[in-house]
Coordinates of C-alpha atoms in Angstrom, one line a residue:
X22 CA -1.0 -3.3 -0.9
X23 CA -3.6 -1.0 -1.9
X24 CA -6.3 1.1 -0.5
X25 CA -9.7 2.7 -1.7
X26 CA -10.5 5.7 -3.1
X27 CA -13.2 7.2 -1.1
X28 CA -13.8 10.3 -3.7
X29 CA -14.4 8.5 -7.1
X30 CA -12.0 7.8 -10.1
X31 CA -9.5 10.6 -10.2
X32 CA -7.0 10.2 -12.9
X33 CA -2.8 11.4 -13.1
X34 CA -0.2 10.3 -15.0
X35 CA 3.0 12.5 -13.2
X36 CA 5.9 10.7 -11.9
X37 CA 5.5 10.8 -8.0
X38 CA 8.4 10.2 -7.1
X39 CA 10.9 12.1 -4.6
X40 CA 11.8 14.6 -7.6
X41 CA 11.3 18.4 -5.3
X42 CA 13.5 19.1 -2.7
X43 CA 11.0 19.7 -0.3
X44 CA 9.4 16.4 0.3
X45 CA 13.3 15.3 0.5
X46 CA 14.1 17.7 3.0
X47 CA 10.5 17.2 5.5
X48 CA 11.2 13.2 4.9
X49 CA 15.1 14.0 5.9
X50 CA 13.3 16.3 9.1
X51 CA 11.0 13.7 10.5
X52 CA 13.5 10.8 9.8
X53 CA 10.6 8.9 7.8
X54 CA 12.7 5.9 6.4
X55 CA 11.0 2.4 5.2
X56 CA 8.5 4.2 2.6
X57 CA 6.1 2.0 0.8
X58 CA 4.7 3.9 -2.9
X59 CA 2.4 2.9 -5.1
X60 CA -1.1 3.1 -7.1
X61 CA -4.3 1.6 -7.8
X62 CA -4.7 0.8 -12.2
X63 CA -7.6 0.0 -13.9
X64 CA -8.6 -1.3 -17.8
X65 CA -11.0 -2.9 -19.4
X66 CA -8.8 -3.7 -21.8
X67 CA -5.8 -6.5 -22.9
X68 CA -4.1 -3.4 -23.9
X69 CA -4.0 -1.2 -20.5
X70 CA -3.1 -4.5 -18.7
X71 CA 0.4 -5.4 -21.0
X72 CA 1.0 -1.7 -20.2
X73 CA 1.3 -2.5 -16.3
X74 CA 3.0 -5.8 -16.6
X75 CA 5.6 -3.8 -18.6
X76 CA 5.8 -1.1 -15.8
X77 CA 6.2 -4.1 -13.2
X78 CA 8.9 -5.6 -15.4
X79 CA 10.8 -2.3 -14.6
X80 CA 10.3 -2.1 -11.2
X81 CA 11.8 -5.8 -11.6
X82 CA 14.5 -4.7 -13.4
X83 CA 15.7 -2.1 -11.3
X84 CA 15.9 -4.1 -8.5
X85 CA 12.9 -2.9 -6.2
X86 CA 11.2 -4.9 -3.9
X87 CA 7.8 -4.5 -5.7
X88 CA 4.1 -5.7 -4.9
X89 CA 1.6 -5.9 -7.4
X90 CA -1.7 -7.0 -5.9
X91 CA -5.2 -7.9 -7.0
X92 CA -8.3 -7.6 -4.4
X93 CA -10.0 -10.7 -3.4
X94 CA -12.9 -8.8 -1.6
X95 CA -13.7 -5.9 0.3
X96 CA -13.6 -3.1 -1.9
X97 CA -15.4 -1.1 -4.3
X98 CA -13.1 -0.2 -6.9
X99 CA -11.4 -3.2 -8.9
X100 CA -8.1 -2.6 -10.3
X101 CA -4.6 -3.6 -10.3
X102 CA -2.2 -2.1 -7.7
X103 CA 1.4 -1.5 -8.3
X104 CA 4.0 0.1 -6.0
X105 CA 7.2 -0.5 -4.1
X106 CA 8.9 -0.6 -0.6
X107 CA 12.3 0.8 0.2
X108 CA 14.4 1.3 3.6
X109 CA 15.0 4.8 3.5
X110 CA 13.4 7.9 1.4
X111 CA 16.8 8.2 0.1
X112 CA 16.7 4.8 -2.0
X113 CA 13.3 5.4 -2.8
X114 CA 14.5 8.5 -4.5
X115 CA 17.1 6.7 -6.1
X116 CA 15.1 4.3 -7.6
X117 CA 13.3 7.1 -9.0
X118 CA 15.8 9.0 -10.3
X119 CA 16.6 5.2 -12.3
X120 CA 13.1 4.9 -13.4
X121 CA 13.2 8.0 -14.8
X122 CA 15.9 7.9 -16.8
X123 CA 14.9 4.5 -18.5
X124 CA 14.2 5.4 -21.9
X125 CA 11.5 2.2 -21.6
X126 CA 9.9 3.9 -18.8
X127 CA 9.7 7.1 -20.4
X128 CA 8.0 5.0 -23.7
X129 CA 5.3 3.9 -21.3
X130 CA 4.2 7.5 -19.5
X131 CA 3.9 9.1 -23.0
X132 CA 1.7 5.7 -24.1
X133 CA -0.8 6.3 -21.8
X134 CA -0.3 10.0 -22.2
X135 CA -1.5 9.9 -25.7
X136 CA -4.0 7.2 -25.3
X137 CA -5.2 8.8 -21.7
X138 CA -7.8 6.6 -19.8
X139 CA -9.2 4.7 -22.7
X140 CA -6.5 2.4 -22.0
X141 CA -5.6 2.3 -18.2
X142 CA -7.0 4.5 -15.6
X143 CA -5.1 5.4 -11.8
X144 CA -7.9 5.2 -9.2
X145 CA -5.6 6.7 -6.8
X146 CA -2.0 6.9 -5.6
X147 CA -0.5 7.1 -2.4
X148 CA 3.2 7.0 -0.3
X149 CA 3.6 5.8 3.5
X150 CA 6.2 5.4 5.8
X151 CA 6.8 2.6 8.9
X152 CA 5.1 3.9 11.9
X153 CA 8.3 4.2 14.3
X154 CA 7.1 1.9 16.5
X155 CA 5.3 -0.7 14.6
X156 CA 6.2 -0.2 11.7
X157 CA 8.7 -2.7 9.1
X158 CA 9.3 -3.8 5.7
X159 CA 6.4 -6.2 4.6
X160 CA 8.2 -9.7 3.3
X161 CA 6.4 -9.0 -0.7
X162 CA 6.8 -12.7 -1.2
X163 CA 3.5 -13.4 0.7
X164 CA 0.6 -14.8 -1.6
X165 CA -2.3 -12.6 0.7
X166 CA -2.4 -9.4 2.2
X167 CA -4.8 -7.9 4.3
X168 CA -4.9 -4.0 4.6
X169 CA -7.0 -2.0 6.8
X170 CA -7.2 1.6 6.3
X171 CA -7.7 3.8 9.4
X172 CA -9.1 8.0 8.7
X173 CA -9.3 9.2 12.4
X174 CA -11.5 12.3 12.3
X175 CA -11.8 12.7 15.9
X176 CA -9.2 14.8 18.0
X177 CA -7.2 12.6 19.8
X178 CA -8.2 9.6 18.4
X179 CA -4.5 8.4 17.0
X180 CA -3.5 8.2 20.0
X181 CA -5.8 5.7 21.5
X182 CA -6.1 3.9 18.4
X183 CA -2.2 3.0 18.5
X184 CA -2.6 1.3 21.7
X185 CA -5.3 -0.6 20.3
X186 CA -3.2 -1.3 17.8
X187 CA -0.5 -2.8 19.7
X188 CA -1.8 -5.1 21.2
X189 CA -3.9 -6.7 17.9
X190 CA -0.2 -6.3 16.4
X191 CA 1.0 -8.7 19.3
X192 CA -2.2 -11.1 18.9
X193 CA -1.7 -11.8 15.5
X194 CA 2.3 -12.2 15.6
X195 CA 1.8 -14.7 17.6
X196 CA -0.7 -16.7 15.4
X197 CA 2.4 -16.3 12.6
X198 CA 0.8 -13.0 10.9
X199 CA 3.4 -11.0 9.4
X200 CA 2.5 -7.4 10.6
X201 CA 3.5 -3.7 9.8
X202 CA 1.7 -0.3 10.5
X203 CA 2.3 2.8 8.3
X204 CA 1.5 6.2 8.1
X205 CA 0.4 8.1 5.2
X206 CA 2.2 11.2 4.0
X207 CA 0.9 11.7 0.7
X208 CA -2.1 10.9 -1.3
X209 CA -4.4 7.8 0.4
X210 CA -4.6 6.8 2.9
X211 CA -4.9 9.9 5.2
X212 CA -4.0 8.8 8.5
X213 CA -2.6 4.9 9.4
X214 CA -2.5 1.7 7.3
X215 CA -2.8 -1.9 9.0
X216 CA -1.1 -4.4 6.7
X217 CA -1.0 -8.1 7.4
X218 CA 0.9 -10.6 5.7
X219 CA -0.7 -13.9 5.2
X220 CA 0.9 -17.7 3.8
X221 CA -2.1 -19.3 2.2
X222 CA -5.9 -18.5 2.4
X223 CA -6.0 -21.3 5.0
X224 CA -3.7 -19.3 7.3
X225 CA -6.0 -16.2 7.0
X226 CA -8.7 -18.5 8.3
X227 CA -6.9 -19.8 11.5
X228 CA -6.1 -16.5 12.2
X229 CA -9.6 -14.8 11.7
X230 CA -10.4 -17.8 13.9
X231 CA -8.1 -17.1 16.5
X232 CA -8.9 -13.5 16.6
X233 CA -12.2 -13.9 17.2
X234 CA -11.7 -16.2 19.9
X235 CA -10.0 -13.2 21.4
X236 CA -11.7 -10.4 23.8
X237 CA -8.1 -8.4 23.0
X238 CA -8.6 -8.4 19.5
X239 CA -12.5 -7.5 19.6
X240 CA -11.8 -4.8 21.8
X241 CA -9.9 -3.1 18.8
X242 CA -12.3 -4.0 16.2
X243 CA -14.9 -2.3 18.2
X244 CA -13.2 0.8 18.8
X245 CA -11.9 1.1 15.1
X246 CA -14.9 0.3 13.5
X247 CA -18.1 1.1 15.5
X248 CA -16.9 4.5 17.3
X249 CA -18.9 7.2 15.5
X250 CA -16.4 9.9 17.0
X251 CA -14.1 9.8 13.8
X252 CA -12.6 6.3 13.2
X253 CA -13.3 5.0 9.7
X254 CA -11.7 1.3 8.3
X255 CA -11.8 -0.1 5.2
X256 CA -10.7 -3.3 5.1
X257 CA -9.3 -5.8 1.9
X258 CA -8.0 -8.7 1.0
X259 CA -5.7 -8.5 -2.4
X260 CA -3.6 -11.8 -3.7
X261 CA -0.4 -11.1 -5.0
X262 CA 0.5 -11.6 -8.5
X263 CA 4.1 -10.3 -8.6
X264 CA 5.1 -14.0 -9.7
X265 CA 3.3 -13.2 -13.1
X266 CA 5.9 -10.5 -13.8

């Protein structure tokens, strides 16, 4: 999964994990379980990719249900993205607290400390959590993933947009699409995240197919993408390359 970073190349190497009691406590509050975390990498050099492979081999390692994705097309900002998905905030903390005790994972962050961007560079970074209605654990074994990335500006906009949503969610189940909307709570995106799931570039075809065939489906292209009022998507298809790791 990944998503653009509309300001530029910001750069940060800080854990981002669930380390301050407050984002514990207002995920506890809210009863935000299934959280998806990650970040966008990019190097122009061998050295800067070895260095996320290794970070991968760690998520691996520690038992996470990692995605690490490449975009196909459909964004402006190439780069590697590298993140995880968990059923609760709770084992997403825990697999933080494992990460950072790893003496190999501490090795990495003061690598690219000391060597900074001249080696690998964050584009951005984000955390989510399942929409309560729509919202589920994406099957990571999937070879293509499309994202769409939804900023609603406009008052009142989420709620007609979910709707929307629905019933695109329904279309495309029903065409085999594996499907999950999530929320953003930190970082990017800033509002809701479509994700589908797809089995082979020949699948993503039938469906586009089969969507546009569909008045449903068009109706909620139209009003996420054309409505002035405040509705912005950016859309992008990554493969995955977690069988590499």
């Amino acid at each position: 999964f990944f998503f653009h970073a509309e300001d530029g190349i910001r750069y940060s190497v800080a854990s981002r994990g669930l380390g301050d009691v407050y984002k514990r406590q207002l995920l506890k509050e809210n009863n935000m379980v299934a959280i998806f975390s990650g970040s966008r990498w990019m190097s122009a050099k061998p050295a800067g990719m070895d260095w996320l492979m290794k970070m991968a081999k760690l998520y691996k390692d520690h038992g996470a249900d990692f995605y690490m994705n490449i975009p196909v097309r459909g964004t402006q900002n190439p780069g590697v993205d590298l993140g995880a998905q968990f059923e609760s905030a709770k084992a997403y903390g825990e697999f933080m607290d494992k990460l950072n005790d790893d003496s190999n994972y501490q090795s990495l962050m003061q690598q690219v400390l000391t060597e900074g961007t001249s080696m690998i560079n964050m584009v951005n970074s984000y955390e989510c959590t399942a929409d309560p209605e729509m919202g589920k654990l994406i099957d990571t074994s999937l070879p293509y993933f499309k994202i769409t990335v939804f900023a609603l500006a406009g008052p009142g906009k989420m709620e007609s947009m979910m709707k929307s949503t629905a019933i695109a969610k329904k279309l495309q189940e029903a065409m085999g699409v594996d499907v999950s909307v999530w929320r953003g709570i930190s970082g990017e995106p800033p509002a809701f995240v479509y994700i589908e799931g797809h089995k082979s570039c020949a699948a993503y075809g039938e469906m586009l197919d089969g969507s546009n065939a569909s008045d449903d489906f068009n109706k909620w292209v139209n009003d996420a993408m054309n409505d002035p009022s405040g509705v912005m998507g950016i859309q992008t298809l990554a493969r995955s390359i977690k069988h590499m790791v």
